[in-house]
PDB file of C-alpha atoms and ligand atoms in Angstrom:
ATOM      1  CA  MET A  24      60.231  63.519   7.727  1.00  0.00           C
ATOM      2  CA  PRO A  25      56.568  62.573   7.275  1.00  0.00           C
ATOM      3  CA  LYS A  26      55.114  60.409  10.019  1.00  0.00           C
ATOM      4  CA  ARG A  27      54.554  56.877   8.816  1.00  0.00           C
ATOM      5  CA  ILE A  28      51.152  55.240   9.301  1.00  0.00           C
ATOM      6  CA  GLY A  29      50.479  51.503   9.071  1.00  0.00           C
ATOM      7  CA  VAL A  30      46.850  50.541   8.367  1.00  0.00           C
ATOM      8  CA  LEU A  31      45.375  47.149   9.276  1.00  0.00           C
ATOM      9  CA  LEU A  32      42.093  46.181   7.626  1.00  0.00           C
ATOM     10  CA  SER A  33      39.895  43.182   6.927  1.00  0.00           C
ATOM     11  CA  GLY A  34      37.289  44.467   4.471  1.00  0.00           C
ATOM     12  CA  ARG A  35      35.915  47.388   2.500  1.00  0.00           C
ATOM     13  CA  GLY A  36      38.581  49.910   3.482  1.00  0.00           C
ATOM     14  CA  SER A  37      36.570  53.147   3.435  1.00  0.00           C
ATOM     15  CA  ASN A  38      38.255  54.417   6.598  1.00  0.00           C
ATOM     16  CA  PHE A  39      41.639  53.657   5.050  1.00  0.00           C
ATOM     17  CA  GLU A  40      40.570  55.613   1.952  1.00  0.00           C
ATOM     18  CA  ALA A  41      39.404  58.521   4.062  1.00  0.00           C
ATOM     19  CA  LEU A  42      42.846  58.700   5.712  1.00  0.00           C
ATOM     20  CA  ALA A  43      44.614  58.394   2.352  1.00  0.00           C
ATOM     21  CA  GLU A  44      42.392  61.143   0.928  1.00  0.00           C
ATOM     22  CA  SER A  45      43.027  63.394   3.930  1.00  0.00           C
ATOM     23  CA  ILE A  46      46.765  63.018   3.419  1.00  0.00           C
ATOM     24  CA  ARG A  47      46.435  63.779  -0.295  1.00  0.00           C
ATOM     25  CA  ALA A  48      44.348  66.874   0.458  1.00  0.00           C
ATOM     26  CA  ALA A  49      46.801  67.981   3.192  1.00  0.00           C
ATOM     27  CA  ARG A  50      44.104  67.831   5.883  1.00  0.00           C
ATOM     28  CA  LEU A  51      46.563  65.422   7.454  1.00  0.00           C
ATOM     29  CA  PRO A  52      49.845  67.171   6.853  1.00  0.00           C
ATOM     30  CA  ASN A  53      53.269  65.638   7.195  1.00  0.00           C
ATOM     31  CA  ALA A  54      52.037  62.035   7.127  1.00  0.00           C
ATOM     32  CA  GLU A  55      52.097  59.100   4.763  1.00  0.00           C
ATOM     33  CA  ILE A  56      50.629  55.615   4.705  1.00  0.00           C
ATOM     34  CA  ALA A  57      53.689  53.396   4.659  1.00  0.00           C
ATOM     35  CA  LEU A  58      51.921  50.036   4.579  1.00  0.00           C
ATOM     36  CA  VAL A  59      48.440  48.512   4.428  1.00  0.00           C
ATOM     37  CA  VAL A  60      48.074  45.012   5.843  1.00  0.00           C
ATOM     38  CA  ALA A  61      45.021  42.775   5.389  1.00  0.00           C
ATOM     39  CA  ASN A  62      44.463  39.546   7.278  1.00  0.00           C
ATOM     40  CA  ARG A  63      42.684  37.929   4.380  1.00  0.00           C
ATOM     41  CA  GLU A  64      43.046  37.614   0.644  1.00  0.00           C
ATOM     42  CA  GLY A  65      40.440  39.509  -1.331  1.00  0.00           C
ATOM     43  CA  ALA A  66      39.823  42.336   1.168  1.00  0.00           C
ATOM     44  CA  PRO A  67      38.574  45.156  -1.082  1.00  0.00           C
ATOM     45  CA  GLY A  68      40.630  47.655   0.954  1.00  0.00           C
ATOM     46  CA  ILE A  69      43.821  46.038  -0.316  1.00  0.00           C
ATOM     47  CA  GLU A  70      42.796  46.649  -3.925  1.00  0.00           C
ATOM     48  CA  LYS A  71      42.056  50.275  -3.062  1.00  0.00           C
ATOM     49  CA  ALA A  72      45.539  50.629  -1.556  1.00  0.00           C
ATOM     50  CA  ARG A  73      47.179  49.031  -4.585  1.00  0.00           C
ATOM     51  CA  ALA A  74      45.273  51.409  -6.861  1.00  0.00           C
ATOM     52  CA  ARG A  75      46.784  54.293  -4.896  1.00  0.00           C
ATOM     53  CA  GLY A  76      50.276  52.847  -5.204  1.00  0.00           C
ATOM     54  CA  ILE A  77      50.553  52.265  -1.451  1.00  0.00           C
ATOM     55  CA  PRO A  78      52.620  49.234  -0.335  1.00  0.00           C
ATOM     56  CA  THR A  79      50.402  46.345   0.766  1.00  0.00           C
ATOM     57  CA  ARG A  80      50.811  42.988   2.453  1.00  0.00           C
ATOM     58  CA  VAL A  81      48.245  40.224   2.803  1.00  0.00           C
ATOM     59  CA  ILE A  82      49.210  38.182   5.843  1.00  0.00           C
ATOM     60  CA  ALA A  83      46.684  35.369   6.136  1.00  0.00           C
ATOM     61  CA  SER A  84      45.554  34.711   9.690  1.00  0.00           C
ATOM     62  CA  LYS A  85      43.843  31.397   9.035  1.00  0.00           C
ATOM     63  CA  GLY A  86      45.201  28.552  11.153  1.00  0.00           C
ATOM     64  CA  LEU A  87      47.683  30.668  13.145  1.00  0.00           C
ATOM     65  CA  GLU A  88      47.583  31.256  16.912  1.00  0.00           C
ATOM     66  CA  ARG A  89      46.829  34.879  17.795  1.00  0.00           C
ATOM     67  CA  GLU A  90      50.337  35.776  18.973  1.00  0.00           C
ATOM     68  CA  ALA A  91      52.148  33.920  16.184  1.00  0.00           C
ATOM     69  CA  TYR A  92      50.057  35.869  13.703  1.00  0.00           C
ATOM     70  CA  ASP A  93      50.550  39.188  15.476  1.00  0.00           C
ATOM     71  CA  ARG A  94      54.319  38.667  15.495  1.00  0.00           C
ATOM     72  CA  LYS A  95      54.265  38.487  11.694  1.00  0.00           C
ATOM     73  CA  VAL A  96      52.149  41.620  11.370  1.00  0.00           C
ATOM     74  CA  ALA A  97      54.219  43.555  13.923  1.00  0.00           C
ATOM     75  CA  ALA A  98      57.421  42.582  12.074  1.00  0.00           C
ATOM     76  CA  ALA A  99      55.983  43.871   8.769  1.00  0.00           C
ATOM     77  CA  LEU A 100      54.977  47.165  10.409  1.00  0.00           C
ATOM     78  CA  GLN A 101      58.359  47.541  12.116  1.00  0.00           C
ATOM     79  CA  GLU A 102      60.138  46.827   8.852  1.00  0.00           C
ATOM     80  CA  ALA A 103      58.030  49.607   7.294  1.00  0.00           C
ATOM     81  CA  LYS A 104      59.134  51.841  10.215  1.00  0.00           C
ATOM     82  CA  VAL A 105      55.610  52.938  11.103  1.00  0.00           C
ATOM     83  CA  ASP A 106      55.070  55.578  13.810  1.00  0.00           C
ATOM     84  CA  LEU A 107      51.348  54.875  14.241  1.00  0.00           C
ATOM     85  CA  VAL A 108      49.134  51.848  13.615  1.00  0.00           C
ATOM     86  CA  CYS A 109      45.539  52.569  12.527  1.00  0.00           C
ATOM     87  CA  LEU A 110      42.975  49.800  12.658  1.00  0.00           C
ATOM     88  CA  ALA A 111      40.400  50.435   9.955  1.00  0.00           C
ATOM     89  CA  GLY A 112      37.768  47.722  10.027  1.00  0.00           C
ATOM     90  CA  TYR A 113      40.318  45.206  11.325  1.00  0.00           C
ATOM     91  CA  MET A 114      38.188  42.438  12.749  1.00  0.00           C
ATOM     92  CA  ARG A 115      40.699  40.835  15.110  1.00  0.00           C
ATOM     93  CA  LEU A 116      41.608  41.237  18.760  1.00  0.00           C
ATOM     94  CA  LEU A 117      45.258  42.162  19.239  1.00  0.00           C
ATOM     95  CA  SER A 118      47.522  40.105  21.497  1.00  0.00           C
ATOM     96  CA  PRO A 119      49.430  41.623  24.438  1.00  0.00           C
ATOM     97  CA  TYR A 120      52.575  41.070  22.321  1.00  0.00           C
ATOM     98  CA  PHE A 121      51.274  43.387  19.598  1.00  0.00           C
ATOM     99  CA  ILE A 122      50.054  46.027  22.047  1.00  0.00           C
ATOM    100  CA  ALA A 123      53.448  46.076  23.784  1.00  0.00           C
ATOM    101  CA  ALA A 124      55.230  46.440  20.430  1.00  0.00           C
ATOM    102  CA  PHE A 125      53.441  49.770  19.739  1.00  0.00           C
ATOM    103  CA  PRO A 126      52.763  51.428  23.104  1.00  0.00           C
ATOM    104  CA  GLN A 127      50.188  54.237  22.821  1.00  0.00           C
ATOM    105  CA  ARG A 128      50.589  54.025  19.084  1.00  0.00           C
ATOM    106  CA  ILE A 129      47.561  51.975  18.015  1.00  0.00           C
ATOM    107  CA  LEU A 130      44.222  53.614  17.181  1.00  0.00           C
ATOM    108  CA  ASN A 131      40.887  52.045  16.287  1.00  0.00           C
ATOM    109  CA  ILE A 132      37.649  53.405  14.875  1.00  0.00           C
ATOM    110  CA  HIS A 133      34.430  51.845  16.112  1.00  0.00           C
ATOM    111  CA  PRO A 134      30.869  52.627  14.924  1.00  0.00           C
ATOM    112  CA  SER A 135      29.255  53.293  18.311  1.00  0.00           C
ATOM    113  CA  LEU A 136      29.531  55.677  21.220  1.00  0.00           C
ATOM    114  CA  LEU A 137      31.725  53.411  23.375  1.00  0.00           C
ATOM    115  CA  PRO A 138      31.470  51.913  25.920  1.00  0.00           C
ATOM    116  CA  SER A 139      27.991  51.222  24.509  1.00  0.00           C
ATOM    117  CA  PHE A 140      27.756  48.533  21.855  1.00  0.00           C
ATOM    118  CA  PRO A 141      31.256  47.079  21.457  1.00  0.00           C
ATOM    119  CA  GLY A 142      31.768  44.154  19.104  1.00  0.00           C
ATOM    120  CA  LEU A 143      30.143  43.266  15.832  1.00  0.00           C
ATOM    121  CA  GLU A 144      27.321  45.165  14.101  1.00  0.00           C
ATOM    122  CA  ALA A 145      27.477  48.047  16.524  1.00  0.00           C
ATOM    123  CA  GLN A 146      25.138  50.194  14.433  1.00  0.00           C
ATOM    124  CA  ARG A 147      22.492  47.453  14.463  1.00  0.00           C
ATOM    125  CA  GLN A 148      22.946  46.952  18.214  1.00  0.00           C
ATOM    126  CA  ALA A 149      22.312  50.682  18.808  1.00  0.00           C
ATOM    127  CA  PHE A 150      19.366  50.803  16.400  1.00  0.00           C
ATOM    128  CA  GLU A 151      17.672  47.752  17.920  1.00  0.00           C
ATOM    129  CA  HIS A 152      18.305  48.957  21.470  1.00  0.00           C
ATOM    130  CA  GLY A 153      16.330  52.067  20.624  1.00  0.00           C
ATOM    131  CA  VAL A 154      18.885  54.678  21.685  1.00  0.00           C
ATOM    132  CA  LYS A 155      18.259  58.159  20.296  1.00  0.00           C
ATOM    133  CA  PHE A 156      21.925  58.920  19.645  1.00  0.00           C
ATOM    134  CA  ALA A 157      24.382  56.578  17.988  1.00  0.00           C
ATOM    135  CA  GLY A 158      27.809  57.572  16.738  1.00  0.00           C
ATOM    136  CA  CYS A 159      31.424  56.563  16.497  1.00  0.00           C
ATOM    137  CA  THR A 160      34.590  56.520  18.580  1.00  0.00           C
ATOM    138  CA  VAL A 161      38.318  56.707  17.905  1.00  0.00           C
ATOM    139  CA  HIS A 162      40.216  55.125  20.775  1.00  0.00           C
ATOM    140  CA  PHE A 163      43.614  53.779  21.730  1.00  0.00           C
ATOM    141  CA  VAL A 164      43.730  50.019  21.525  1.00  0.00           C
ATOM    142  CA  ASP A 165      44.428  47.691  24.412  1.00  0.00           C
ATOM    143  CA  GLU A 166      43.987  43.913  24.713  1.00  0.00           C
ATOM    144  CA  ASN A 167      40.265  44.204  25.353  1.00  0.00           C
ATOM    145  CA  LEU A 168      37.588  44.538  22.693  1.00  0.00           C
ATOM    146  CA  ASP A 169      36.828  48.164  21.692  1.00  0.00           C
ATOM    147  CA  ALA A 170      37.977  49.311  25.116  1.00  0.00           C
ATOM    148  CA  GLY A 171      41.031  51.611  25.311  1.00  0.00           C
ATOM    149  CA  PRO A 172      41.135  55.363  26.175  1.00  0.00           C
ATOM    150  CA  ILE A 173      38.861  57.468  23.967  1.00  0.00           C
ATOM    151  CA  VAL A 174      40.412  60.122  21.727  1.00  0.00           C
ATOM    152  CA  LEU A 175      37.348  61.504  19.894  1.00  0.00           C
ATOM    153  CA  GLN A 176      33.668  60.711  19.496  1.00  0.00           C
ATOM    154  CA  ALA A 177      30.893  62.008  17.263  1.00  0.00           C
ATOM    155  CA  ALA A 178      27.186  61.603  17.976  1.00  0.00           C
ATOM    156  CA  VAL A 179      24.600  60.887  15.288  1.00  0.00           C
ATOM    157  CA  ALA A 180      20.891  61.353  16.072  1.00  0.00           C
ATOM    158  CA  ILE A 181      18.678  58.394  15.171  1.00  0.00           C
ATOM    159  CA  ARG A 182      15.553  59.396  13.252  1.00  0.00           C
ATOM    160  CA  ASP A 183      12.237  57.579  13.406  1.00  0.00           C
ATOM    161  CA  ASP A 184      12.440  56.770   9.694  1.00  0.00           C
ATOM    162  CA  ASP A 185      16.008  55.435   9.872  1.00  0.00           C
ATOM    163  CA  THR A 186      16.982  51.919   8.882  1.00  0.00           C
ATOM    164  CA  VAL A 187      20.189  50.251  10.038  1.00  0.00           C
ATOM    165  CA  GLU A 188      21.579  51.071   6.591  1.00  0.00           C
ATOM    166  CA  SER A 189      20.684  54.781   6.571  1.00  0.00           C
ATOM    167  CA  LEU A 190      22.000  55.153  10.115  1.00  0.00           C
ATOM    168  CA  SER A 191      25.235  53.308   9.280  1.00  0.00           C
ATOM    169  CA  GLU A 192      25.788  55.616   6.332  1.00  0.00           C
ATOM    170  CA  ARG A 193      25.574  58.772   8.477  1.00  0.00           C
ATOM    171  CA  ILE A 194      27.805  57.193  11.120  1.00  0.00           C
ATOM    172  CA  LEU A 195      30.353  56.266   8.460  1.00  0.00           C
ATOM    173  CA  ALA A 196      30.587  59.869   7.261  1.00  0.00           C
ATOM    174  CA  GLU A 197      31.387  60.874  10.852  1.00  0.00           C
ATOM    175  CA  GLU A 198      33.898  58.024  11.164  1.00  0.00           C
ATOM    176  CA  HIS A 199      35.816  59.341   8.187  1.00  0.00           C
ATOM    177  CA  ARG A 200      35.830  62.851   9.625  1.00  0.00           C
ATOM    178  CA  ILE A 201      36.907  62.060  13.192  1.00  0.00           C
ATOM    179  CA  TYR A 202      39.505  59.444  12.230  1.00  0.00           C
ATOM    180  CA  THR A 203      41.463  62.063  10.314  1.00  0.00           C
ATOM    181  CA  GLU A 204      41.095  64.540  13.159  1.00  0.00           C
ATOM    182  CA  ALA A 205      42.221  61.999  15.774  1.00  0.00           C
ATOM    183  CA  VAL A 206      45.218  60.830  13.748  1.00  0.00           C
ATOM    184  CA  ARG A 207      46.272  64.422  13.324  1.00  0.00           C
ATOM    185  CA  ILE A 208      46.083  65.116  17.058  1.00  0.00           C
ATOM    186  CA  ILE A 209      48.078  61.972  17.882  1.00  0.00           C
ATOM    187  CA  LEU A 210      50.747  62.496  15.209  1.00  0.00           C
ATOM    188  CA  GLU A 211      51.230  66.078  16.334  1.00  0.00           C
ATOM    189  CA  GLY A 212      51.586  64.865  19.926  1.00  0.00           C
ATOM    190  CA  ARG A 213      48.818  67.225  21.069  1.00  0.00           C
ATOM    191  CA  PHE A 214      47.496  65.012  23.848  1.00  0.00           C
ATOM    192  CA  ARG A 215      48.235  63.488  27.191  1.00  0.00           C
ATOM    193  CA  ILE A 216      46.658  60.500  28.872  1.00  0.00           C
ATOM    194  CA  GLU A 217      45.468  60.730  32.479  1.00  0.00           C
ATOM    195  CA  GLY A 218      44.010  57.403  33.561  1.00  0.00           C
ATOM    196  CA  ARG A 219      41.386  56.656  30.960  1.00  0.00           C
ATOM    197  CA  ARG A 220      41.104  60.273  29.836  1.00  0.00           C
ATOM    198  CA  VAL A 221      42.828  61.536  26.708  1.00  0.00           C
ATOM    199  CA  LEU A 222      43.255  65.284  27.127  1.00  0.00           C
ATOM    200  CA  MET A 223      44.021  67.567  24.199  1.00  0.00           C
ATOM    201  CA  THR A 224      46.705  70.186  24.313  1.00  0.00           C
ATOM    202  CA  PRO A 225      46.195  73.287  22.140  1.00  0.00           C
ATOM    203  CA  GLU A 226      47.298  73.411  18.523  1.00  0.00           C
ATOM    204  CA  LYS A 227      50.666  75.127  18.005  1.00  0.00           C
ATOM    205  CA  LYS A 228      50.320  78.199  15.798  1.00  0.00           C
TER     206      LYS A 228
HETATM  207  C1  GAR B 307      33.663  50.633  10.091  1.00  0.00           C
HETATM  208  O1  GAR B 307      32.327  50.989  10.318  1.00  0.00           O
HETATM  209  C2  GAR B 307      34.427  50.532  11.401  1.00  0.00           C
HETATM  210  O2  GAR B 307      34.042  51.488  12.343  1.00  0.00           O
HETATM  211  C3  GAR B 307      34.054  49.136  11.840  1.00  0.00           C
HETATM  212  O3  GAR B 307      34.113  48.372  10.670  1.00  0.00           O
HETATM  213  C4  GAR B 307      33.764  49.200   9.558  1.00  0.00           C
HETATM  214  C5  GAR B 307      34.846  49.071   8.520  1.00  0.00           C
HETATM  215  O4  GAR B 307      34.529  49.791   7.375  1.00  0.00           O
HETATM  216  N1  GAR B 307      34.956  48.646  12.853  1.00  0.00           N
HETATM  217  C6  GAR B 307      34.576  47.906  13.877  1.00  0.00           C
HETATM  218  O5  GAR B 307      33.439  47.501  14.043  1.00  0.00           O
HETATM  219  C7  GAR B 307      35.681  47.581  14.870  1.00  0.00           C
HETATM  220  N2  GAR B 307      35.182  46.972  16.046  1.00  0.00           N
HETATM  221  P1  GAR B 307      35.647  50.185   6.338  1.00  0.00           P
HETATM  222  O6  GAR B 307      36.386  48.863   5.987  1.00  0.00           O
HETATM  223  O7  GAR B 307      34.902  50.720   5.170  1.00  0.00           O
HETATM  224  O8  GAR B 307      36.552  51.202   6.982  1.00  0.00           O
END
C-alpha cells in the first residue's frame, strides 16, 4: 500500500509540486498525495493540485480559534487516512492538539539554516544580516515556530552580486531537492530521534 501524504499550504505551492513530481518520477516510491488542504481560498497551490487530479480541501481559517481550526484540518487528514503531514508554505502555527494528533508525523520546510532566521521572509533576514551561507531546513514540527528536530539541511552560498530574489531562487531549488529526500527517509522509517538529533539509519538494499 502506498504511504499517504497530506499537504498543507497557504500559497504558491512549489514545494507541493516538487513532492508530486517526485512521486510521479518514482524518486519518491511507494507514496501518494492523498489530500491537499489550503487555509485560504485562492491559494495557487490548490489550483495546481486540482490540475493534477489530487483531492483538495479549502478550509478557511478566518475567524476561527487556532484549535477549533486545527480540529477541522486534522479531521480532514484523518478521514483521508494520511500517514505523514507535509507543511509546504503553510503560514500557520499548529496547536498542541494538532501536533498530538500526528506524533512524529509532521514535517515542515523552511528557507533558512535553522535555528537562524525563523519566521517570515527568512531569505531576506539572512541576506540583510550579511551571513555568507543561507539555505533551507526540513524539520519535524512541534508547537513552536520553525523549531522541531532537524531532518535535513542544505547550505547555499551568498554571492556579492545576489539580490534577495536571486538568493531565494537558489534556496528554493534546494528546498525542492531536500524535501523529497527527507520525506523518503521518514516514510521508509530510516531514522531515529535522540533528543533533538534525527539520526539516519542506512538504506535497505
Ligand atoms: C517556501 O520557501 C517555504 O520554505 C516557506 O514558504 C515558501 C513556500 O513556497 N515556508 C516558510 O517560510 C515556513 N516558515 P511554496 O508555496 O512555493 O512551496
